[in-house]
Coordinates of C-alpha atoms in Angstrom, one line a residue:
M1 CA -18.3 20.4 19.2
K2 CA -20.0 18.8 16.2
S3 CA -17.6 17.4 13.6
S4 CA -17.8 18.8 10.1
P5 CA -19.6 16.8 7.5
M6 CA -17.6 15.1 4.7
S7 CA -17.6 16.6 1.3
R8 CA -19.4 15.1 -1.6
P9 CA -16.2 14.4 -3.6
F10 CA -14.9 12.4 -0.6
Y11 CA -18.0 10.1 -0.7
Y12 CA -17.5 9.6 -4.4
L13 CA -13.9 8.6 -3.7
W14 CA -15.0 6.3 -0.9
T15 CA -17.6 4.7 -3.2
T16 CA -15.3 4.2 -6.2
Q17 CA -12.6 2.6 -4.0
T18 CA -15.0 0.3 -2.3
A19 CA -16.4 -0.9 -5.7
A20 CA -12.8 -1.3 -7.1
N21 CA -11.8 -3.4 -4.1
A22 CA -14.8 -5.6 -4.5
A23 CA -14.0 -6.1 -8.2
D24 CA -10.4 -7.0 -7.3
V25 CA -11.6 -9.7 -4.8
L26 CA -14.0 -11.1 -7.4
Y27 CA -11.6 -11.3 -10.3
I28 CA -8.7 -12.7 -8.2
M29 CA -11.0 -15.5 -6.9
A30 CA -12.4 -16.2 -10.4
L31 CA -9.0 -16.2 -12.1
T32 CA -7.4 -18.4 -9.4
V33 CA -10.2 -21.0 -9.8
L34 CA -9.9 -20.8 -13.6
V35 CA -6.1 -21.3 -13.5
L36 CA -6.3 -24.2 -11.0
N37 CA -9.0 -25.9 -13.1
Q38 CA -7.1 -25.5 -16.3
T39 CA -3.5 -26.3 -15.1
N40 CA -4.0 -28.2 -11.8
S41 CA -0.9 -26.3 -10.7
L42 CA -0.6 -24.4 -7.4
V43 CA 2.6 -22.8 -8.6
S44 CA 0.7 -21.3 -11.6
A45 CA -2.0 -20.0 -9.3
A46 CA 0.6 -18.6 -6.8
L47 CA 2.2 -16.6 -9.6
M48 CA -0.7 -14.2 -9.8
P49 CA -0.5 -12.6 -6.4
L50 CA 3.3 -12.4 -6.7
M51 CA 3.1 -10.8 -10.1
R52 CA 0.5 -8.4 -8.9
S53 CA 2.7 -7.2 -6.0
F54 CA 5.7 -6.9 -8.4
A55 CA 3.7 -4.8 -10.9
Q56 CA 2.3 -2.6 -8.1
M57 CA 5.9 -2.0 -6.8
I58 CA 7.1 -0.9 -10.3
S59 CA 4.1 1.3 -10.7
G60 CA 4.8 3.0 -7.4
L61 CA 8.3 3.8 -8.5
I62 CA 7.3 5.7 -11.6
A63 CA 4.1 7.2 -10.2
P64 CA 5.8 10.5 -9.4
L65 CA 6.3 11.2 -13.1
L66 CA 2.5 10.8 -13.6
I67 CA 1.7 12.9 -10.5
N68 CA 3.8 15.8 -12.0
R69 CA 1.7 15.6 -15.2
F70 CA -1.8 14.9 -14.0
R71 CA -4.1 16.1 -11.2
L72 CA -4.9 13.3 -8.7
P73 CA -8.5 12.8 -9.8
S74 CA -7.4 12.5 -13.4
L75 CA -4.8 10.0 -12.4
L76 CA -7.4 8.0 -10.5
L77 CA -9.8 8.1 -13.4
L78 CA -7.0 7.0 -15.8
S79 CA -6.3 4.0 -13.5
Q80 CA -9.9 3.0 -13.0
S81 CA -10.8 3.4 -16.7
G82 CA -7.7 1.6 -17.9
Q83 CA -8.5 -1.3 -15.6
F84 CA -12.1 -1.4 -16.7
L85 CA -11.2 -1.5 -20.4
L86 CA -8.4 -4.1 -19.9
F87 CA -10.8 -6.2 -17.8
I88 CA -13.4 -6.2 -20.6
V89 CA -10.7 -7.5 -23.0
L90 CA -9.7 -10.2 -20.5
A91 CA -13.3 -11.3 -19.7
V92 CA -14.4 -11.4 -23.4
Y93 CA -11.2 -13.3 -24.3
L94 CA -11.7 -15.9 -21.7
Q95 CA -15.4 -16.2 -22.5
L96 CA -14.6 -16.8 -26.2
Q97 CA -11.5 -19.0 -25.8
G98 CA -12.5 -21.0 -22.8
S99 CA -10.0 -23.9 -22.1
D100 CA -7.9 -22.8 -25.2
A101 CA -7.0 -19.4 -23.6
S102 CA -3.3 -18.6 -23.4
F103 CA -2.3 -18.0 -19.8
I104 CA 0.7 -16.0 -21.0
L105 CA -1.7 -13.4 -22.4
V106 CA -4.0 -13.7 -19.3
F107 CA -1.0 -13.0 -17.0
A108 CA 0.2 -10.2 -19.2
L109 CA -3.2 -8.5 -18.9
V110 CA -3.2 -9.0 -15.1
F111 CA 0.2 -7.5 -14.9
V112 CA -0.8 -4.4 -16.8
M113 CA -4.0 -4.1 -14.7
S114 CA -2.0 -4.4 -11.5
F115 CA 0.5 -1.8 -12.8
L116 CA -2.4 0.6 -13.3
D117 CA -3.7 -0.3 -9.8
G118 CA -0.3 0.4 -8.3
W119 CA -0.9 4.2 -7.9
T120 CA -4.5 3.9 -6.9
V121 CA -4.0 3.5 -3.1
P122 CA -1.3 6.2 -2.8
T123 CA -3.5 8.6 -4.9
R124 CA -6.5 7.8 -2.8
N125 CA -4.7 8.4 0.5
A126 CA -3.2 11.6 -0.9
L127 CA -6.6 12.9 -2.0
V128 CA -8.3 12.3 1.4
P129 CA -6.6 15.3 3.2
R130 CA -7.7 17.5 0.3
L131 CA -11.3 16.4 0.4
V132 CA -12.1 16.6 4.1
P133 CA -12.8 19.9 5.9
T134 CA -10.9 19.5 9.2
E135 CA -8.1 17.4 10.8
Q136 CA -10.7 15.7 13.0
S137 CA -12.6 14.8 9.8
L138 CA -9.3 13.3 8.5
L139 CA -9.2 10.6 11.2
K140 CA -12.9 9.9 10.6
A141 CA -12.3 9.7 6.8
N142 CA -9.5 7.3 7.2
G143 CA -11.6 5.2 9.6
L144 CA -14.5 5.1 7.1
I145 CA -12.1 3.9 4.3
S146 CA -10.5 1.3 6.6
V147 CA -14.0 0.0 7.6
S148 CA -15.0 -0.4 3.9
D149 CA -11.7 -2.0 3.0
Q150 CA -12.1 -4.6 5.7
V151 CA -15.8 -5.2 5.0
V152 CA -14.9 -5.9 1.4
Q153 CA -12.2 -8.3 2.5
F154 CA -14.3 -9.9 5.2
A155 CA -17.5 -10.4 3.1
G156 CA -15.9 -10.4 -0.4
W157 CA -13.9 -13.6 -0.2
G158 CA -16.8 -15.6 1.1
L159 CA -19.4 -14.1 -1.3
S160 CA -17.0 -14.3 -4.3
G161 CA -16.6 -18.0 -3.6
I162 CA -20.4 -18.5 -3.7
V163 CA -20.6 -16.3 -6.9
V164 CA -17.9 -18.3 -8.7
A165 CA -19.5 -21.6 -7.6
M166 CA -22.9 -20.5 -8.9
L167 CA -22.0 -18.7 -12.1
G168 CA -18.6 -20.2 -13.0
P169 CA -15.3 -18.4 -13.4
S170 CA -15.9 -16.8 -16.8
P171 CA -19.4 -15.3 -16.2
T172 CA -18.1 -14.0 -12.8
L173 CA -15.5 -12.1 -14.8
L174 CA -18.2 -10.4 -16.7
V175 CA -20.0 -9.4 -13.5
T176 CA -16.6 -8.0 -12.3
A177 CA -16.3 -5.9 -15.4
V178 CA -19.6 -4.2 -14.6
I179 CA -18.4 -3.4 -11.1
Y180 CA -15.1 -2.0 -12.5
G181 CA -17.3 0.1 -14.8
L182 CA -19.2 1.5 -11.9
A183 CA -16.0 2.3 -10.1
A184 CA -14.7 4.2 -13.1
A185 CA -18.0 6.1 -13.4
F186 CA -18.0 7.2 -9.7
T187 CA -14.5 8.5 -10.2
L188 CA -15.9 11.3 -12.3
G189 CA -17.4 12.8 -9.2
V190 CA -14.0 13.1 -7.4
K191 CA -13.1 16.8 -7.7
E192 CA -10.3 18.6 -6.0
P193 CA -10.8 22.0 -4.4
A194 CA -10.1 24.9 -6.7
E195 CA -6.8 25.7 -5.0
Y196 CA -5.2 22.6 -6.5
N197 CA -6.5 23.1 -10.0
D198 CA -4.0 25.7 -11.5
S199 CA -0.3 25.5 -11.5
A200 CA 0.2 28.9 -9.9
A201 CA -1.8 28.0 -6.9
R202 CA 0.0 24.6 -6.7
A203 CA 3.4 26.3 -6.7
T204 CA 2.3 28.8 -4.0
A205 CA 0.9 25.9 -1.9
A206 CA 4.1 23.9 -2.4
N207 CA 6.2 26.9 -1.2
S208 CA 4.1 27.3 1.9
G209 CA 4.1 23.6 2.8
M210 CA 0.4 23.2 2.7
S211 CA 0.7 20.9 5.7
D212 CA -0.1 20.5 9.3
P213 CA 1.7 23.0 11.5
T214 CA 3.8 20.2 12.9
A215 CA 5.2 19.3 9.5
N216 CA 8.8 20.2 8.6
T217 CA 8.9 23.3 6.4
T218 CA 11.5 21.8 4.1
I219 CA 8.7 20.1 2.3
G220 CA 8.4 23.3 0.3
S221 CA 11.3 22.0 -1.9
S222 CA 8.6 20.3 -4.0
K223 CA 8.4 23.6 -6.0
T224 CA 11.5 22.4 -7.9
S225 CA 9.6 19.5 -9.4
D226 CA 7.0 22.0 -10.9
T227 CA 9.5 23.8 -12.9
A228 CA 10.2 23.1 -16.6
G229 CA 13.9 22.2 -15.9
S230 CA 13.1 19.6 -13.3
S231 CA 14.8 16.3 -14.2
R232 CA 13.0 13.0 -14.3
W233 CA 15.5 11.6 -11.7
H234 CA 14.7 14.4 -9.3
T235 CA 11.0 13.8 -9.8
L236 CA 11.4 10.0 -9.2
T237 CA 13.5 10.4 -6.1
E238 CA 11.8 13.5 -4.5
G239 CA 9.4 11.4 -2.4
W240 CA 12.3 9.1 -1.2
K241 CA 14.4 12.1 -0.3
T242 CA 11.6 13.7 1.6
I243 CA 11.1 10.5 3.6
W244 CA 14.8 10.5 4.4
R245 CA 15.1 14.2 5.2
M246 CA 12.1 14.4 7.6
P247 CA 12.7 12.6 11.0
R248 CA 9.0 12.1 11.5
L249 CA 8.4 10.5 8.1
R250 CA 11.6 8.4 8.3
L251 CA 10.5 7.1 11.7
L252 CA 6.9 6.2 10.5
T253 CA 8.2 4.5 7.4
F254 CA 10.7 2.5 9.5
M255 CA 7.9 1.4 11.8
D256 CA 5.8 0.4 8.8
I257 CA 8.7 -1.7 7.5
I258 CA 9.3 -3.5 10.8
D259 CA 5.5 -4.1 11.2
M260 CA 5.2 -5.3 7.6
L261 CA 8.0 -7.9 8.1
G262 CA 5.9 -9.6 10.7
G263 CA 2.5 -8.9 9.1
S264 CA 3.0 -11.6 6.4
V265 CA 2.3 -14.3 9.0
W266 CA -1.4 -13.7 8.4
V267 CA -1.2 -14.9 4.8
G268 CA -3.3 -18.0 4.3
A269 CA -0.6 -20.6 4.1
F270 CA 0.9 -19.6 7.5
T271 CA -2.5 -19.4 9.3
L272 CA -3.5 -22.8 7.9
A273 CA -0.2 -24.3 9.1
F274 CA -0.7 -22.7 12.6
V275 CA -4.3 -24.1 12.8
Q276 CA -3.1 -27.6 11.9
T277 CA 0.1 -27.6 13.9
A278 CA -0.5 -25.5 17.0
L279 CA -4.3 -25.8 17.4
G280 CA -4.6 -29.3 16.0
Q281 CA -7.7 -28.5 13.9
G282 CA -8.7 -28.9 10.3
E283 CA -9.3 -26.5 7.4
E284 CA -12.7 -25.4 8.7
W285 CA -11.0 -23.7 11.7
W286 CA -8.7 -21.9 9.2
G287 CA -11.9 -20.3 7.9
F288 CA -13.1 -19.5 11.4
I289 CA -9.8 -17.8 12.3
N290 CA -9.8 -15.8 9.1
A291 CA -13.4 -14.7 9.6
A292 CA -12.7 -13.7 13.2
Y293 CA -9.7 -11.7 12.2
F294 CA -11.5 -9.7 9.6
A295 CA -14.5 -9.3 11.9
G296 CA -12.1 -7.8 14.5
T297 CA -10.6 -5.4 12.0
V298 CA -14.1 -4.2 10.9
S299 CA -15.1 -3.7 14.5
G300 CA -11.8 -1.9 15.0
G301 CA -12.5 0.5 12.2
L302 CA -15.9 1.3 13.7
L303 CA -14.2 1.8 17.1
V304 CA -11.9 4.4 15.6
L305 CA -14.9 6.2 14.2
V306 CA -16.5 6.2 17.6
L307 CA -13.3 7.4 19.3
V308 CA -12.6 10.3 16.8
R309 CA -13.3 13.0 19.4
T310 CA -11.6 11.1 22.2
I311 CA -8.5 10.7 20.2
G312 CA -8.5 14.3 19.2
D313 CA -5.0 15.1 18.0
R314 CA -3.3 12.4 20.1
F315 CA -2.7 10.3 17.0
L316 CA 0.8 9.1 18.1
S317 CA -0.5 7.8 21.5
A318 CA -3.4 6.1 19.9
M319 CA -1.1 4.4 17.3
L320 CA 1.3 3.2 20.0
I321 CA -1.5 1.8 22.1
G322 CA -2.8 -0.1 19.1
M323 CA 0.7 -1.5 18.3
A324 CA 1.3 -2.6 21.9
G325 CA -2.0 -4.3 22.2
Y326 CA -1.7 -6.0 18.9
G327 CA 1.9 -7.2 19.6
L328 CA 0.9 -8.6 23.1
L329 CA -2.2 -10.4 21.7
T330 CA -0.1 -11.9 18.9
A331 CA 2.4 -13.3 21.4
V332 CA -0.4 -14.9 23.5
Y333 CA -2.0 -16.2 20.3
A334 CA 1.3 -17.9 19.4
V335 CA 1.6 -19.9 22.6
N336 CA -2.1 -20.7 22.9
T337 CA -3.3 -24.2 22.0
E338 CA -7.1 -23.8 22.5
P339 CA -9.1 -23.1 19.3
Y340 CA -11.9 -21.1 20.9
I341 CA -9.4 -18.9 22.8
A342 CA -7.6 -18.4 19.5
L343 CA -10.8 -17.1 18.0
I344 CA -11.3 -14.6 20.8
L345 CA -7.7 -13.4 20.5
V346 CA -7.8 -12.7 16.8
L347 CA -11.1 -11.0 17.3
L348 CA -9.5 -8.7 19.9
M349 CA -6.5 -8.1 17.7
G350 CA -8.6 -6.4 15.0
P351 CA -9.4 -3.2 17.0
F352 CA -5.8 -2.7 18.1
A353 CA -4.5 -3.3 14.6
E354 CA -7.0 -0.7 13.2
L355 CA -6.2 1.8 15.9
S356 CA -2.5 1.5 14.9
I357 CA -3.0 1.5 11.1
V358 CA -5.6 4.3 10.8
N359 CA -3.7 6.7 13.2
R360 CA -0.4 5.9 11.5
R361 CA -1.9 6.7 8.1
T362 CA -3.3 10.0 9.5
L363 CA 0.1 10.9 11.0
I364 CA 1.7 10.4 7.6
Q365 CA -0.9 12.6 5.9
R366 CA -0.4 15.3 8.4
S367 CA 3.4 15.2 8.3
V368 CA 3.9 16.4 4.7
G369 CA 2.6 19.1 2.4
K370 CA -0.5 18.0 0.5
L371 CA 1.3 18.5 -2.9
M372 CA 4.3 16.4 -1.9
L373 CA 2.1 13.7 -0.2
P374 CA 1.3 11.7 -3.4
K375 CA 5.0 11.3 -4.1
V376 CA 5.8 10.3 -0.5
L377 CA 3.0 7.7 -0.5
S378 CA 4.1 6.3 -3.8
A379 CA 7.6 5.8 -2.5
Q380 CA 6.3 4.2 0.7
A381 CA 3.9 1.9 -1.3
S382 CA 6.8 0.7 -3.5
L383 CA 9.0 0.1 -0.5
L384 CA 6.3 -1.8 1.4
H385 CA 5.4 -4.0 -1.6
L386 CA 9.1 -5.0 -1.8
V387 CA 9.3 -5.6 2.0
F388 CA 6.1 -7.7 1.8
C389 CA 7.5 -9.9 -1.0
I390 CA 10.8 -10.3 1.0
S391 CA 8.9 -11.1 4.1
L392 CA 6.8 -13.8 2.4
L393 CA 9.9 -15.6 1.2
G394 CA 11.8 -15.1 4.4
M395 CA 9.0 -16.2 6.7
A396 CA 8.4 -19.3 4.6
G397 CA 12.1 -20.3 5.2
L398 CA 12.0 -19.4 8.9
A399 CA 8.8 -21.5 9.3
E400 CA 10.6 -24.5 8.0
W401 CA 13.6 -23.7 10.2
F402 CA 12.2 -23.2 13.6
G403 CA 8.5 -23.9 13.4
I404 CA 5.2 -22.0 12.9
V405 CA 4.7 -21.2 16.6
N406 CA 8.0 -19.4 16.8
L407 CA 7.2 -17.6 13.6
Y408 CA 4.2 -16.0 15.2
L409 CA 6.3 -15.2 18.3
L410 CA 8.8 -13.5 15.9
A411 CA 5.9 -11.5 14.4
A412 CA 4.9 -10.3 17.9
V413 CA 8.5 -9.3 18.7
L414 CA 8.8 -7.3 15.5
T415 CA 5.6 -5.4 16.3
M416 CA 6.9 -4.7 19.8
V417 CA 10.2 -3.5 18.3
A418 CA 8.2 -1.1 16.1
F419 CA 6.4 0.1 19.2
I420 CA 9.7 0.7 21.0
V421 CA 11.0 2.6 18.0
G422 CA 7.9 4.8 18.1
V423 CA 8.3 5.5 21.9
L424 CA 11.9 6.3 21.5
G425 CA 11.2 8.6 18.6
R426 CA 8.4 10.6 20.1
R427 CA 10.5 13.7 20.0
S428 CA 10.1 13.7 16.2
F429 CA 6.4 14.3 16.6
R430 CA 6.7 17.4 18.7
T431 CA 5.9 20.8 17.2
P432 CA 8.8 23.3 17.1
A433 CA 7.3 25.1 20.1
E434 CA 7.1 21.9 22.1
Q435 CA 10.7 21.1 21.2
D436 CA 11.9 24.5 22.4
T437 CA 9.9 24.1 25.7
A438 CA 11.5 20.7 26.2
A439 CA 15.0 22.0 25.5
N440 CA 14.5 24.8 28.1

């Protein structure tokens, strides 16, 4: 059966997010170079990604209050337009002040931009199920978004380095401002279906669950957040309570946490240490490893698109296969000492990683009502930002304690633990009818 085509609003969403991601890569590269040139301090440059993660975590915590007041396309437009305007201020300020620029002001602007960006990904992922016609299309849509994310990461860092080298940091920021403007403009084309546009329809949808048939019907409790008497605390905690109340969401979030704890080993400093210590190579191989990893994830996203019909509704099985393959390849990578074999291994990891990530995202989107989904995703995003920061600090200490090779082995073990948790919790993914059959 031929799959349904994507809606035009989805393609607008896809385009605006691709442009925004490209702008993020450009401005992070330009600002990092600028800060290093002006301060000669790695600590100052390292503050920026840490501050961005912290701002995004706070943003995710308060996002439910905004979700209650604005429709998702309006929230996305607010985020993109705000970042565009703030970035113009930042770029013009740096262009005028040059070496006299105050980095306190620069970091403050970056913090506010990151805060606005904090609800972008949860909003995007919550919009996707509303903008695609079928559940088969949902997996395809997630695959397309994943491919574009990885292409931007794969090509963006290399190209941004060339752009910064050719134009200089300050002019690069002006180019970035133009890209942010395009991202904001394309956001105007993101329109929700009419059923989400009036409060009465939203309340009805909330009561009925608006979710996949396998979703727990208790999600309909979101109707309380639409009433005038709903407290802010209830609104802020609704997504967290939903995650805790639903076995399926609780399990997927727990698996995400375990996986994220080990995922930080692919941050630049750890991969460089592994290349130098385990593979005995220089910085050029660090670049090769990174390029091979991102090439693998791009090919993995494309593989998911090809396998959409084959996967069908077997999202859990596909996710578990991806996690198992990724974990085993990471373990082999950790004990390998041959550079060329390492390249092949990280290239093979990509498809398994994407098979796991895309199907897990699809399972989360299908496990909760579409009106509650933004709040759930915001809660998960805040939690995972926090876990990532903790993981970075913890893994750095563990690397000093028992070595970089053992650190990658630990990452492989954590992924396999997440896989085992998924296997043991398969019952949570059964429909009520399947559970009754199994009980009988």
